[in-house]
Short mmCIF file of C-alpha atoms and ligand atoms in Angstrom, two decimals:
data_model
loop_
_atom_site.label_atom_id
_atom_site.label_comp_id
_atom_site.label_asym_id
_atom_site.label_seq_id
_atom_site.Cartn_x
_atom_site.Cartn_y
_atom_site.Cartn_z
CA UNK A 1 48.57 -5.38 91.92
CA UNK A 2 45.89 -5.70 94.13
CA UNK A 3 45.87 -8.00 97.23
CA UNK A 4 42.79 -9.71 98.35
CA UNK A 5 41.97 -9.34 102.28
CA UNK A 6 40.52 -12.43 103.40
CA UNK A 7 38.25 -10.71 106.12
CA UNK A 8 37.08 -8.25 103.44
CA UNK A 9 36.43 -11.13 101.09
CA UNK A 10 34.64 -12.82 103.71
CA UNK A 11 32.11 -9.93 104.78
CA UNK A 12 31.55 -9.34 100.85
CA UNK A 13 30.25 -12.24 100.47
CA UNK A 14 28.35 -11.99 103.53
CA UNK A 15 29.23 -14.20 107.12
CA UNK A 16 28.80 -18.12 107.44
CA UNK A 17 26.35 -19.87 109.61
CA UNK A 18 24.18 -17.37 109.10
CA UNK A 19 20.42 -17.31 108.03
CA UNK A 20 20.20 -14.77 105.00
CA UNK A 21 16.76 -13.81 103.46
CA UNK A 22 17.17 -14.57 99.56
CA UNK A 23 14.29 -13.09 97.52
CA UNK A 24 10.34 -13.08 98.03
CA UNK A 25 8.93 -16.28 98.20
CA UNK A 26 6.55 -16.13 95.02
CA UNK A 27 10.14 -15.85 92.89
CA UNK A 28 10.71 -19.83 92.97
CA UNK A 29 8.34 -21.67 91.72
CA UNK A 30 8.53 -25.55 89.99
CA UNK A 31 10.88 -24.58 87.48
CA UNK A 32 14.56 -23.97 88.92
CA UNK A 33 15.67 -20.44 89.09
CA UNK A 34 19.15 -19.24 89.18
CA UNK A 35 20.10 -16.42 91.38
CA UNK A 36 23.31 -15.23 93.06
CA UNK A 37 23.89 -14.58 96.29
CA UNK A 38 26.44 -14.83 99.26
CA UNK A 39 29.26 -15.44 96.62
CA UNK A 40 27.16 -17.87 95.20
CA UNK A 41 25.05 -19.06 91.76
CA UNK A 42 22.30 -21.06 93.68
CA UNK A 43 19.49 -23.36 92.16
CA UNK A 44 16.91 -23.29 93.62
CA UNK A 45 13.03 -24.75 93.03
CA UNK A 46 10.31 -26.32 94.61
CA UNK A 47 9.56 -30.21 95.46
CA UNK A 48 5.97 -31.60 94.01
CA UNK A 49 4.95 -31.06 97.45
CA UNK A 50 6.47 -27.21 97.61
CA UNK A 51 8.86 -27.41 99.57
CA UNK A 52 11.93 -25.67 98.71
CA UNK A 53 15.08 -26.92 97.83
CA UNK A 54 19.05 -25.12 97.07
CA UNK A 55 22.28 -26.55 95.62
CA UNK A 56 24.68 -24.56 94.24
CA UNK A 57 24.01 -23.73 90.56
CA UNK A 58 27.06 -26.27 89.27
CA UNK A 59 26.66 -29.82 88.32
CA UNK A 60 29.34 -31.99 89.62
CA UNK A 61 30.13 -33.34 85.85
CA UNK A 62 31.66 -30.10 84.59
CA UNK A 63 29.83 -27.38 85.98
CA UNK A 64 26.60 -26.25 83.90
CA UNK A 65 23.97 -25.16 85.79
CA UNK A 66 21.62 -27.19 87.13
CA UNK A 67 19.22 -25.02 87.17
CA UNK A 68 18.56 -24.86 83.51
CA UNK A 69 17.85 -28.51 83.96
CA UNK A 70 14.95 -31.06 85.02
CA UNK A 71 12.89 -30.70 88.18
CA UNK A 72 12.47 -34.22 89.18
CA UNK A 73 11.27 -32.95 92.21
CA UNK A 74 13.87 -33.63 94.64
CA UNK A 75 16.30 -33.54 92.48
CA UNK A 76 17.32 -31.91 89.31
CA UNK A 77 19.10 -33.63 85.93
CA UNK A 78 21.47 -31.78 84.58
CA UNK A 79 21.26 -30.27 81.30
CA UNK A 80 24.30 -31.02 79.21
CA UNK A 81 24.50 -34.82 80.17
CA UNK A 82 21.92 -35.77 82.58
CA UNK A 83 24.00 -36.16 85.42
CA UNK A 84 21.06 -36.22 88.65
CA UNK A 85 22.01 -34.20 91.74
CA UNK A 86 19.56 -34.83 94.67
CA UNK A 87 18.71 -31.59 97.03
CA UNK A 88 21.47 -33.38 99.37
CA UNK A 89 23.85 -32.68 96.83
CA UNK A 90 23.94 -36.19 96.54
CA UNK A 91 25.35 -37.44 92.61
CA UNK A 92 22.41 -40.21 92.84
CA UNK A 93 22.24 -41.14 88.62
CA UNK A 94 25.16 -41.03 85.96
CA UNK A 95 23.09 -41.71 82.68
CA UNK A 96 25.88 -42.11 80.62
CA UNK A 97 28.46 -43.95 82.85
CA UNK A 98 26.53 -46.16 85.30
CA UNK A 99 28.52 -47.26 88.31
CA UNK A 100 31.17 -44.19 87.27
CA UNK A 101 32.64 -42.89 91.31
CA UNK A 102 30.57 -39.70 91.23
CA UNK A 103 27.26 -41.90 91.78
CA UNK A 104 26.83 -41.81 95.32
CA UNK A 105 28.97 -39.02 95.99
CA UNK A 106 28.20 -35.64 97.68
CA UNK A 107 29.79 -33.64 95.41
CA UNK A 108 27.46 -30.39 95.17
CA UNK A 109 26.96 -28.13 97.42
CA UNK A 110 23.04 -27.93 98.83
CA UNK A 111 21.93 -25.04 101.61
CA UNK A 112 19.03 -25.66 103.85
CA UNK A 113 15.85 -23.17 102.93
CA UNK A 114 12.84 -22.20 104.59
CA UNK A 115 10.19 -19.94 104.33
CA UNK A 116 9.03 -17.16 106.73
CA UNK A 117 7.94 -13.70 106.47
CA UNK A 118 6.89 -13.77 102.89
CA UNK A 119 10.59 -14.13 101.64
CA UNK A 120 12.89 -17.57 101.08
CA UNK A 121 15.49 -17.56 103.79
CA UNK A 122 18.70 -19.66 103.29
CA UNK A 123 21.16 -20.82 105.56
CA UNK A 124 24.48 -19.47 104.97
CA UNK A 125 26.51 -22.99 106.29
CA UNK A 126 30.44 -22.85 105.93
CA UNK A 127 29.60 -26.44 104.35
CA UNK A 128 27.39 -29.13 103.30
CA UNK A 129 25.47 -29.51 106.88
CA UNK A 130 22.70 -32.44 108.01
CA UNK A 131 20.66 -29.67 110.10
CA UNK A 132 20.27 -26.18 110.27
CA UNK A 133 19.56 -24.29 113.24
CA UNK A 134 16.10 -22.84 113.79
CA UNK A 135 15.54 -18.96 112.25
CA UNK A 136 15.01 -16.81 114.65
CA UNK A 137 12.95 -13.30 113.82
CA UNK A 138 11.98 -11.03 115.42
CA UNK A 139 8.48 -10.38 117.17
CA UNK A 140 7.20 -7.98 114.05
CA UNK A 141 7.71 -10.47 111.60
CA UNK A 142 7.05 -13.88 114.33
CA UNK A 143 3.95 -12.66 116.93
CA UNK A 144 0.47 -12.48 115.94
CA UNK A 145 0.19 -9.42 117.29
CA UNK A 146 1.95 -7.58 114.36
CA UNK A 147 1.06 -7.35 110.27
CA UNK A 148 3.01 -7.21 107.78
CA UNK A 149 4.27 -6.82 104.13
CA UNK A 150 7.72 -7.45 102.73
CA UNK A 151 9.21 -4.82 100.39
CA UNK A 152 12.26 -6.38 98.57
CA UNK A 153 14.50 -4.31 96.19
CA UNK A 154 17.41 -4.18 94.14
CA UNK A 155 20.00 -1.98 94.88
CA UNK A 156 23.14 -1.20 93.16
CA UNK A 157 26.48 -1.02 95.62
CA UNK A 158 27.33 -3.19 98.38
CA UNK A 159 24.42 -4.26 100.72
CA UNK A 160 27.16 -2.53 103.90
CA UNK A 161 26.18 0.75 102.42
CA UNK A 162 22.91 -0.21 103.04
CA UNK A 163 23.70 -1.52 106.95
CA UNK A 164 25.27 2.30 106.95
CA UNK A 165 22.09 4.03 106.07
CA UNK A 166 20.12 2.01 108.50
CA UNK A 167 22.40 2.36 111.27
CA UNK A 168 22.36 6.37 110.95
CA UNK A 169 19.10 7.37 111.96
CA UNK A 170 19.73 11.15 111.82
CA UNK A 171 19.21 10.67 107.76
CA UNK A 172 15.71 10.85 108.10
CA UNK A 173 15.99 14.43 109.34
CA UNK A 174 17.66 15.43 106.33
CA UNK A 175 16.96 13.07 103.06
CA UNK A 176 13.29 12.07 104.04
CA UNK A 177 12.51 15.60 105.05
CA UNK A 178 9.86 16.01 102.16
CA UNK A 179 8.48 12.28 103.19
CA UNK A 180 4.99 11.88 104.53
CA UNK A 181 6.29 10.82 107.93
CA UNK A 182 9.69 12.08 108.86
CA UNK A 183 9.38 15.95 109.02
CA UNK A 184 9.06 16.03 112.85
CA UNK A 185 12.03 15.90 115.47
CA UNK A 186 15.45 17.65 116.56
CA UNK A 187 17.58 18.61 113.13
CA UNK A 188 20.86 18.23 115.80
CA UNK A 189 20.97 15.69 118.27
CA UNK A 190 23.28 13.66 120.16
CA UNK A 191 23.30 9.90 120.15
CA UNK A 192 24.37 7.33 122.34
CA UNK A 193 24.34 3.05 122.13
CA UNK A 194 22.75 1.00 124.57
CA UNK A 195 23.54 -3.10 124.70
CA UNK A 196 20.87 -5.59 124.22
CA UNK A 197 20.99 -9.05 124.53
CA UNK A 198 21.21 -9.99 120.92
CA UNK A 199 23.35 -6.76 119.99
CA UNK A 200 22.49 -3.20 120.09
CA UNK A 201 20.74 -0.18 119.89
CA UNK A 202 21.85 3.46 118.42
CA UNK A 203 19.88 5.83 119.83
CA UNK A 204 19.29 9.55 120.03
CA UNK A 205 19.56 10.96 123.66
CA UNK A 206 16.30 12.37 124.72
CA UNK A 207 14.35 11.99 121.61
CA UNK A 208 11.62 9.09 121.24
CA UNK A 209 8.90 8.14 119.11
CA UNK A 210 9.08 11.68 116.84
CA UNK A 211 11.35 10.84 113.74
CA UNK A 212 13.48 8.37 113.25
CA UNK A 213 14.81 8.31 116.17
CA UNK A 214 16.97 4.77 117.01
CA UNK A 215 17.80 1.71 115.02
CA UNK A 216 18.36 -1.65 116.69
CA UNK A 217 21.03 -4.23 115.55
CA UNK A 218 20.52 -7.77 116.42
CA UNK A 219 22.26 -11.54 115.95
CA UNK A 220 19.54 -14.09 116.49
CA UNK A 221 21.17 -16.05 114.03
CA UNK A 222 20.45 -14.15 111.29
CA UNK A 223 21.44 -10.49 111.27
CA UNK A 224 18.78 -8.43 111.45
CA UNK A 225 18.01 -4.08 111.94
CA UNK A 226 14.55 -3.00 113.72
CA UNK A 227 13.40 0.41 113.61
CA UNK A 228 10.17 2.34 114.51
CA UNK A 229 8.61 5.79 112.84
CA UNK A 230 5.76 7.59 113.87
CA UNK A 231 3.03 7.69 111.55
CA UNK A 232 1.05 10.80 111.16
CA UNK A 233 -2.53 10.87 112.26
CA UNK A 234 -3.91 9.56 108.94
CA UNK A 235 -2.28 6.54 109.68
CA UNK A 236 -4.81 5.47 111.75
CA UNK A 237 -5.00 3.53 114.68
CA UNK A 238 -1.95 1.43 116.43
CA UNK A 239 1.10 3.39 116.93
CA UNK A 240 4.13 3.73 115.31
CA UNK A 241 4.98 2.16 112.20
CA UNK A 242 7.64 -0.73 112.85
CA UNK A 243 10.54 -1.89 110.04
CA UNK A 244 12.17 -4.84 110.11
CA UNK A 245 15.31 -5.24 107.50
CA UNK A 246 18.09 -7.61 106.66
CA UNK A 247 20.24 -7.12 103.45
CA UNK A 248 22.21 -9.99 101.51
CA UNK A 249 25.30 -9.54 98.79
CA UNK A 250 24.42 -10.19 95.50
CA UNK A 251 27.57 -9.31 94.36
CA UNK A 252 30.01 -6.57 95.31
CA UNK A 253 27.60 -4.08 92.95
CA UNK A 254 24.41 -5.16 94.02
CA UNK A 255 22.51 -5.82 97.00
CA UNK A 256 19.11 -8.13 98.13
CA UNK A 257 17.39 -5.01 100.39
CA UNK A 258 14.67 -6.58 102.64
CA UNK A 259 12.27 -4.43 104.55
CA UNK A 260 9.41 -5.78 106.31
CA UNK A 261 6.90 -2.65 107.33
CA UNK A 262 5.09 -4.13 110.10
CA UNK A 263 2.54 -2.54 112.83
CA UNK A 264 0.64 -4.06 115.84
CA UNK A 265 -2.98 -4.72 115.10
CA UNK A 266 -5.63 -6.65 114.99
CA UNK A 267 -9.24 -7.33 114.19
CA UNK A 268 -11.03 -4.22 112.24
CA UNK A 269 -7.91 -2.19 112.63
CA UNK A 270 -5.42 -4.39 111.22
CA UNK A 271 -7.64 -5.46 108.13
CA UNK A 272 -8.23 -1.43 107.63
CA UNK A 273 -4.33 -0.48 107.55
CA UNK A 274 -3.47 -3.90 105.14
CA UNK A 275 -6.02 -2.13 102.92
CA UNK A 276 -4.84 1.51 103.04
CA UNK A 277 -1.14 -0.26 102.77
CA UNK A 278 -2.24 -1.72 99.47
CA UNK A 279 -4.55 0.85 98.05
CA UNK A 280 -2.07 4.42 99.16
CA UNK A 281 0.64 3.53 101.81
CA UNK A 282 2.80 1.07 99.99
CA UNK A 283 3.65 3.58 97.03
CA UNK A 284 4.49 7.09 99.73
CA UNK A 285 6.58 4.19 101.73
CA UNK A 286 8.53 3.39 98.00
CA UNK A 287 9.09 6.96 97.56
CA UNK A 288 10.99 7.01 100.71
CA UNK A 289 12.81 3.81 99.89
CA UNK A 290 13.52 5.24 96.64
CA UNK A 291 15.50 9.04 98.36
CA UNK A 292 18.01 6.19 100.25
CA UNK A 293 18.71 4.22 96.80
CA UNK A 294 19.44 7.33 94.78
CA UNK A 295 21.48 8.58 97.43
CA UNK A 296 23.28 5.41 98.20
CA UNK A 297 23.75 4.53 94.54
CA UNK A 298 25.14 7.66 93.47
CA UNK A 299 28.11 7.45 96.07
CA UNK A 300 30.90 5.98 94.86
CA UNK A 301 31.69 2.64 95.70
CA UNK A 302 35.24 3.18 97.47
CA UNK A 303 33.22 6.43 99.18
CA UNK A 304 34.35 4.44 102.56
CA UNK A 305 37.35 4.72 102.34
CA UNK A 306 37.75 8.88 102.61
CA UNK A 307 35.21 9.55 104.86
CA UNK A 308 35.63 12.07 108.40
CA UNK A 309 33.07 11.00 111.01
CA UNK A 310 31.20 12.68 113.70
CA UNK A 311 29.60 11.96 116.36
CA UNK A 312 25.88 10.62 114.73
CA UNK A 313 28.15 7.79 113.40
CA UNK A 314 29.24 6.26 116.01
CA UNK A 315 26.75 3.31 115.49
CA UNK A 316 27.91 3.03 112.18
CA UNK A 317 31.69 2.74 113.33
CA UNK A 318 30.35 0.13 115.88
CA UNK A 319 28.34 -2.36 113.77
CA UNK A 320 31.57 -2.43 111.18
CA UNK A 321 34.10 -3.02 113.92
CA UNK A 322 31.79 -5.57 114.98
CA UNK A 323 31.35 -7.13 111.51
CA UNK A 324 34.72 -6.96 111.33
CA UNK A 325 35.67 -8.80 114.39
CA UNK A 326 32.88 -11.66 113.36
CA UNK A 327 34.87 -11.93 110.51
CA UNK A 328 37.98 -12.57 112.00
CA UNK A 329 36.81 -14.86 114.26
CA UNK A 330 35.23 -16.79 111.36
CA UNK A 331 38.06 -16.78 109.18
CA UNK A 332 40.42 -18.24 112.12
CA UNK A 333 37.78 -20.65 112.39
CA UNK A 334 37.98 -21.97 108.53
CA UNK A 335 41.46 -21.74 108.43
CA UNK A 336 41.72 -24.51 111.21
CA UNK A 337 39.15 -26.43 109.51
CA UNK A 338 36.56 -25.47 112.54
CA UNK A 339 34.09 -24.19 110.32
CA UNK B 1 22.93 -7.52 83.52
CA UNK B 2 19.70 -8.25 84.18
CA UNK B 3 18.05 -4.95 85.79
CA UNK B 4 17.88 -4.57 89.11
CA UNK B 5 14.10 -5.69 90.85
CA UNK B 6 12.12 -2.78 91.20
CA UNK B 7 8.89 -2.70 91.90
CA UNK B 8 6.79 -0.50 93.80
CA UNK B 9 3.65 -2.22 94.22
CA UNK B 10 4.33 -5.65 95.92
CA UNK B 11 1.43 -5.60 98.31
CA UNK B 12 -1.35 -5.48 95.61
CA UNK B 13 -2.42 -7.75 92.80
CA UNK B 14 -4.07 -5.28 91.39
CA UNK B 15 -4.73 -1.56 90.65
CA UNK B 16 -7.64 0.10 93.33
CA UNK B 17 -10.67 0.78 91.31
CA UNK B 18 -12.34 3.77 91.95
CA UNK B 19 -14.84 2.81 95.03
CA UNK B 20 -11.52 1.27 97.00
CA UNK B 21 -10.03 4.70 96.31
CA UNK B 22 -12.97 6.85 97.66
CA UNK B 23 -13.31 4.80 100.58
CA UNK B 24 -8.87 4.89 101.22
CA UNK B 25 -9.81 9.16 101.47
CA UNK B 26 -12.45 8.58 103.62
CA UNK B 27 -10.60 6.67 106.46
CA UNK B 28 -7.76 8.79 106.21
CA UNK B 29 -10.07 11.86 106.61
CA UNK B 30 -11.63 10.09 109.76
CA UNK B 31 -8.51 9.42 111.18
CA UNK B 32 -6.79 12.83 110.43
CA UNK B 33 -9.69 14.38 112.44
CA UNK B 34 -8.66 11.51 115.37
CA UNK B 35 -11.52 9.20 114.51
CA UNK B 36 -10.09 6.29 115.51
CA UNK B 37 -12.94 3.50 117.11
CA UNK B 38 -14.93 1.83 114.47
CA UNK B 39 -18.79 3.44 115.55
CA UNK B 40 -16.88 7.08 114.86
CA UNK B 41 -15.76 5.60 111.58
CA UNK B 42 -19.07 3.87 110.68
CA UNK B 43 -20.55 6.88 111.42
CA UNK B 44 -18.12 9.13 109.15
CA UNK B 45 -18.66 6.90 106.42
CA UNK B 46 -22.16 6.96 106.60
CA UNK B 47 -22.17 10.98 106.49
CA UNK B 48 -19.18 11.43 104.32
CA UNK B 49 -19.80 8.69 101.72
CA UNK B 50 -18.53 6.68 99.83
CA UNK B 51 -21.74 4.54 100.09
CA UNK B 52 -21.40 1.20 101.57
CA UNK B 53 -21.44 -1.63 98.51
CA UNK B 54 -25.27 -2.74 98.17
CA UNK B 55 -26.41 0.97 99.02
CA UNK B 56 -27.59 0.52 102.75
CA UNK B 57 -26.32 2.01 105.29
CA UNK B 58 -22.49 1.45 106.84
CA UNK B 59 -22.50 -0.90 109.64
CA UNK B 60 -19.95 -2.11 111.82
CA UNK B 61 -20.55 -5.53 110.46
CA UNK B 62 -20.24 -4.23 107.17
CA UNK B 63 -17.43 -2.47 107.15
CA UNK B 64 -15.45 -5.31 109.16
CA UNK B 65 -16.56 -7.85 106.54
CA UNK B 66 -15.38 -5.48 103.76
CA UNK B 67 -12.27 -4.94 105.32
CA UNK B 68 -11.63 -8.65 105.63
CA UNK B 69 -11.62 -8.98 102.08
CA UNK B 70 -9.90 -5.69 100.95
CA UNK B 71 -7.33 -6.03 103.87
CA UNK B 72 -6.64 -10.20 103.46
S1 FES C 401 28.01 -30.84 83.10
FE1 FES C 401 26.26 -31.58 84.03
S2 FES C 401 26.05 -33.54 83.27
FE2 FES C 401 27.86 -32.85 82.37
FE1 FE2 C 402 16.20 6.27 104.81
#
């Protein structure tokens, strides 16, 4: 028999109130696309204007998805009997029973979405909500001062494996040892956390800007990881190479894996790296990409659960606890009917 | 179940053709040897090749303008 733990329930399907990057933004287009995430099957498609819109993939009638439907821009008609849900989740037409109590009801649920960063960003509310708070990012992916590109993969397992890799820096020592830019550094080292005002950073002790040496967790609303790497000499120009990443559930076997790879530059400089990015970078940056999927993949997926720490996890141990205790507080929330 | 999104190349729309990948050596021979202002690379390119597009000389104007469009 197997009992389910409503904190572990909740942090599988990833925390409310929470902005939570979905999928690139060239994915949605006019016609509705279907895609799960945070426990859910959203709709989601684009007004005649563009703008974006999100209800939960279920029509109010019985439940087929909406998003094999009509786009009538800001809404959609269902498929099976026409029933039209606005992007409010607003029931505004019943075709075949005018005047029937589901016209003019909110019955479906609808998410706010923006855009930002090259990737469709959806706000995570506990329930249908007028307004959204504003997304927050941080300066790689909001300041002129910084370029960009998203990389967004697939990975099978559940995106906290992935929180785990970021948040244990010394891997880059070991599995990226081969990689273009992660030879250098200290193969020991001894790590320590420093507070921040948005969460916190896991850092080795006495070691900067050689490997990958720190990782930064942060709660600006959305959860998001910042890390920097040194890039070797034929990088050009402009320092260290900056990553920004945030990860989303698909489901408990598969994970949305955002990185943004992100350096400051402008003028000559910045046009020059966008163009070795696209022409030679972007594919030695997927082979590294590629060593942490294989190796988080092939672990199994209850791996967790018979593990024997040391001391270069400690930031690891932290962020879960700290998940954990969001989750708690969240779930005391709903049950009061807070949230 | 639909397989998982892969794709390597997200950045591009399109394969480098053979000029783009000439000049991508280039830089990153320039800046291996520390060349890192734009009159030391001008001046690389114009000794090491590739030629500029047109066949005159590298420029600084050039190569900006160039990079503009390769780097949008
Ligand atoms: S299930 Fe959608 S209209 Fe009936
Ligand atoms: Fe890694």
């Amino acid at each position: 028999m197997s009992t389910v733990d409503p904190v572990e329930q909740l942090l599988a399907n990833g925390l409310k109130n929470l902005w939570y990057p979905i999928c690139p933004t060239g994915f949605i287009a006019d016609k509705p696309v279907s895609l799960r995430r945070l426990g859910y099957k959203l709709a989601l498609w684009r007004d005649t204007d563009g703008t974006l819109h999100a209800l939960e993939d279920h029509c109010p009638h019985r439940g087929a998805p909406l998003s094999r439907g009509v786009n009538l821009g800001d809404r959609l008609q269902c498929p099976y009997h026409g029933v039209e849900v606005r992007c409010d989740g607003v029931t505004t037409r019943v075709p075949g029973s005018p005047g029937c109590k589901l016209e003019g009801s909110q019955a479906t649920r609808y998410f706010h979405v923006t855009e930002a960063a090259g990737a469709v960003w959806l706000y995570n509310s506990a329930g249908n909500i007028e307004e959204a708070p504003p997304l927050v990012l941080p300066e790689q992916l909001s300041s002129a001062e910084f370029s960009h590109f998203l990389c967004y993969a697939e990975w099978r397992g559940d995106y906290r494996y992935v929180l785990d890799n970021v948040m244990d820096p010394m891997h880059g020592t070991y599995l990226h040892k081969q990689s273009h830019s992660m030879s250098e550094g200290e193969s020991h080292a001894k790590f320590v956390t420093r507070d921040t005002d948005t969460g916190f950073i896991f850092e080795k002790d006495g070691q900067r800007g050689v490997n990958f040496d720190w990782t930064e967790w942060a709660d600006t609303g959305v959860h998001w990881m910042r890390l920097e790497i040194p890039y070797p000499k034929t990088g050009g120009p402009g320092g260290n190479f900056h990553i920004v990443g945030s990860y989303t559930p698909i489901s408990r076997e598969l994970s949305a894996v955002f990185h943004w790879r992100c350096r400051p530059l402008t003028g000559w400089q910045r046009d020059t790296w966008r163009f070795l990015y696209k022409n030679r970078l972007e594919a030695r940056h997927w082979a590294v990409l590629e060593q942490d999927r294989e190796m988080l993949e092939f672990m199994e997926p209850d791996a967790n659960q018979r593990e024997n720490l040391y001391q270069h996890d400690l930031g690891l141990v932290r962020l879960r606890r700290h998940m954990k205790n969001l989750a708690k507080a969240q779930l005391e929330l709903i049950e009061a009917r807070q949230l | 179940m639909q397989q998982p999104y892969l794709e390597p190349h997200q950045a591009r729309t399109r394969v480098p053709n053979s000029f783009e990948d000439l000049l991508g050596d280039s830089i990153e021979r320039a800046f291996a040897v520390g060349i890192h202002d734009l009159p030391g690379l001008v001046g690389y390119l114009n000794q090491a090749g590739p030629t500029c597009p047109g066949g005159e000389p590298w420029t600084e104007d050039a190569y900006k303008t160039l990079m503009a469009r390769l780097g949008e």
